[in-house]
PDB file of C-alpha atoms in Angstrom:
ATOM      1  CA  UNK A 177     111.138 154.574 112.666  1.00 47.00           C
ATOM      2  CA  UNK A 178     110.419 151.546 114.948  1.00 58.00           C
ATOM      3  CA  UNK A 179     113.346 149.479 116.781  1.00 76.00           C
ATOM      4  CA  UNK A 180     114.663 146.324 115.222  1.00 87.00           C
ATOM      5  CA  UNK A 181     113.811 143.391 117.536  1.00 86.00           C
ATOM      6  CA  UNK A 182     116.152 140.772 118.468  1.00 87.00           C
ATOM      7  CA  UNK A 183     115.667 137.076 116.891  1.00 86.00           C
ATOM      8  CA  UNK A 184     114.930 136.045 120.385  1.00 84.00           C
ATOM      9  CA  UNK A 185     112.536 138.756 121.052  1.00 86.00           C
ATOM     10  CA  UNK A 186     110.886 137.777 117.607  1.00 88.00           C
ATOM     11  CA  UNK A 187     110.610 134.406 118.402  1.00 86.00           C
ATOM     12  CA  UNK A 188     108.916 134.760 121.732  1.00 84.00           C
ATOM     13  CA  UNK A 189     106.448 136.846 120.203  1.00 87.00           C
ATOM     14  CA  UNK A 190     105.610 134.019 117.909  1.00 87.00           C
ATOM     15  CA  UNK A 191     105.288 131.216 120.131  1.00 81.00           C
ATOM     16  CA  UNK A 192     103.975 132.702 123.067  1.00 80.00           C
ATOM     17  CA  UNK A 193     101.524 135.358 121.379  1.00 82.00           C
ATOM     18  CA  UNK A 194     101.486 134.374 117.859  1.00 86.00           C
ATOM     19  CA  UNK A 195     102.202 137.402 116.832  1.00 90.00           C
ATOM     20  CA  UNK A 196     101.670 137.302 112.914  1.00 95.00           C
ATOM     21  CA  UNK A 197     104.112 140.524 112.553  1.00 95.00           C
ATOM     22  CA  UNK A 198     107.113 139.212 114.617  1.00 92.00           C
ATOM     23  CA  UNK A 199     106.305 135.674 112.266  1.00 94.00           C
ATOM     24  CA  UNK A 200     106.487 138.161 109.055  1.00 95.00           C
ATOM     25  CA  UNK A 201     109.593 139.939 110.355  1.00 95.00           C
ATOM     26  CA  UNK A 202     111.659 136.640 111.045  1.00 93.00           C
ATOM     27  CA  UNK A 203     110.366 135.368 107.581  1.00 96.00           C
ATOM     28  CA  UNK A 204     111.655 138.429 106.030  1.00 96.00           C
ATOM     29  CA  UNK A 205     115.039 138.349 107.664  1.00 95.00           C
ATOM     30  CA  UNK A 206     115.854 134.481 107.146  1.00 95.00           C
ATOM     31  CA  UNK A 207     114.057 132.830 104.461  1.00 97.00           C
ATOM     32  CA  UNK A 208     116.160 134.283 101.734  1.00 97.00           C
ATOM     33  CA  UNK A 209     119.175 133.361 103.638  1.00 96.00           C
ATOM     34  CA  UNK A 210     117.842 129.887 104.176  1.00 96.00           C
ATOM     35  CA  UNK A 211     116.734 129.016 100.774  1.00 97.00           C
ATOM     36  CA  UNK A 212     120.209 130.105  99.502  1.00 96.00           C
ATOM     37  CA  UNK A 213     121.849 127.792 101.755  1.00 95.00           C
ATOM     38  CA  UNK A 214     119.729 125.195 101.211  1.00 95.00           C
ATOM     39  CA  UNK A 215     120.037 125.649  97.489  1.00 95.00           C
ATOM     40  CA  UNK A 216     124.055 124.495  97.897  1.00 94.00           C
ATOM     41  CA  UNK A 217     122.485 121.313  99.362  1.00 93.00           C
ATOM     42  CA  UNK A 218     120.129 120.336  96.738  1.00 94.00           C
ATOM     43  CA  UNK A 219     119.750 121.139  93.109  1.00 94.00           C
ATOM     44  CA  UNK A 220     115.994 120.781  93.225  1.00 95.00           C
ATOM     45  CA  UNK A 221     114.766 124.545  93.719  1.00 96.00           C
ATOM     46  CA  UNK A 222     111.044 123.640  94.267  1.00 96.00           C
ATOM     47  CA  UNK A 223     111.863 121.138  97.009  1.00 96.00           C
ATOM     48  CA  UNK A 224     114.100 123.556  98.500  1.00 96.00           C
ATOM     49  CA  UNK A 225     111.236 126.252  98.481  1.00 96.00           C
ATOM     50  CA  UNK A 226     108.915 123.469  99.978  1.00 96.00           C
ATOM     51  CA  UNK A 227     111.499 122.662 102.837  1.00 96.00           C
ATOM     52  CA  UNK A 228     111.671 126.245 103.499  1.00 97.00           C
ATOM     53  CA  UNK A 229     107.958 126.890 103.892  1.00 96.00           C
ATOM     54  CA  UNK A 230     107.604 123.741 105.677  1.00 95.00           C
ATOM     55  CA  UNK A 231     110.509 124.906 108.093  1.00 94.00           C
ATOM     56  CA  UNK A 232     108.444 128.247 108.606  1.00 94.00           C
ATOM     57  CA  UNK A 233     105.144 126.311 109.019  1.00 93.00           C
ATOM     58  CA  UNK A 234     106.724 124.242 112.065  1.00 90.00           C
ATOM     59  CA  UNK A 235     107.531 127.577 113.307  1.00 89.00           C
ATOM     60  CA  UNK A 236     104.260 129.570 113.350  1.00 89.00           C
ATOM     61  CA  UNK A 237     102.479 126.016 114.198  1.00 85.00           C
ATOM     62  CA  UNK A 238     104.809 125.605 117.504  1.00 76.00           C
ATOM     63  CA  UNK A 239     105.958 122.066 116.209  1.00 64.00           C
ATOM     64  CA  UNK A 240     109.486 123.343 116.372  1.00 65.00           C
ATOM     65  CA  UNK A 241     110.190 124.470 119.832  1.00 68.00           C
ATOM     66  CA  UNK A 242     112.686 127.447 120.289  1.00 64.00           C
ATOM     67  CA  UNK A 243     114.760 126.830 123.415  1.00 64.00           C
ATOM     68  CA  UNK A 244     116.531 130.449 124.291  1.00 61.00           C
ATOM     69  CA  UNK A 245     117.981 128.872 127.194  1.00 58.00           C
ATOM     70  CA  UNK A 246     119.629 126.179 124.963  1.00 52.00           C
ATOM     71  CA  UNK A 247     123.787 126.499 124.935  1.00 44.00           C
ATOM     72  CA  UNK A 248     124.294 128.475 121.959  1.00 51.00           C
ATOM     73  CA  UNK A 249     120.967 129.209 120.824  1.00 64.00           C
ATOM     74  CA  UNK A 250     120.579 131.327 117.783  1.00 82.00           C
ATOM     75  CA  UNK A 251     118.067 131.874 115.403  1.00 83.00           C
ATOM     76  CA  UNK A 252     119.888 130.987 112.163  1.00 88.00           C
ATOM     77  CA  UNK A 253     120.964 127.794 113.657  1.00 86.00           C
ATOM     78  CA  UNK A 254     118.102 126.565 114.992  1.00 87.00           C
ATOM     79  CA  UNK A 255     115.896 127.395 111.572  1.00 91.00           C
ATOM     80  CA  UNK A 256     119.038 125.518 109.804  1.00 92.00           C
ATOM     81  CA  UNK A 257     118.552 122.562 111.817  1.00 90.00           C
ATOM     82  CA  UNK A 258     114.893 122.192 111.461  1.00 91.00           C
ATOM     83  CA  UNK A 259     115.511 122.718 107.565  1.00 95.00           C
ATOM     84  CA  UNK A 260     118.055 120.414 106.922  1.00 94.00           C
ATOM     85  CA  UNK A 261     116.094 117.963 108.860  1.00 92.00           C
ATOM     86  CA  UNK A 262     113.296 118.273 106.575  1.00 92.00           C
ATOM     87  CA  UNK A 263     115.445 118.073 103.733  1.00 93.00           C
ATOM     88  CA  UNK A 264     116.627 114.837 104.548  1.00 92.00           C
ATOM     89  CA  UNK A 265     113.489 113.616 104.955  1.00 90.00           C
ATOM     90  CA  UNK A 266     112.172 114.771 101.704  1.00 89.00           C
ATOM     91  CA  UNK A 267     115.197 112.986  99.777  1.00 85.00           C
TER      92      UNK A 267
END
């Protein structure tokens, strides 16, 4: 059985190496949580689904920059900030 990688390890693998498996693991780990949390902010389920997809697309394409050295950097908070900004823009 393989060892579970930390969020930082996954994000480094995605951003530095374009590691598809790391991206898939990150998506499985956070997409359900992010979707549920975004739905408490917006009743339009289709819009929330679009925002979550756009958030992970930004991570994959590297347009959202992960800075592990930033104070208090955590993947959940970082993904939440990306998604919430995209939701505001969409509204």
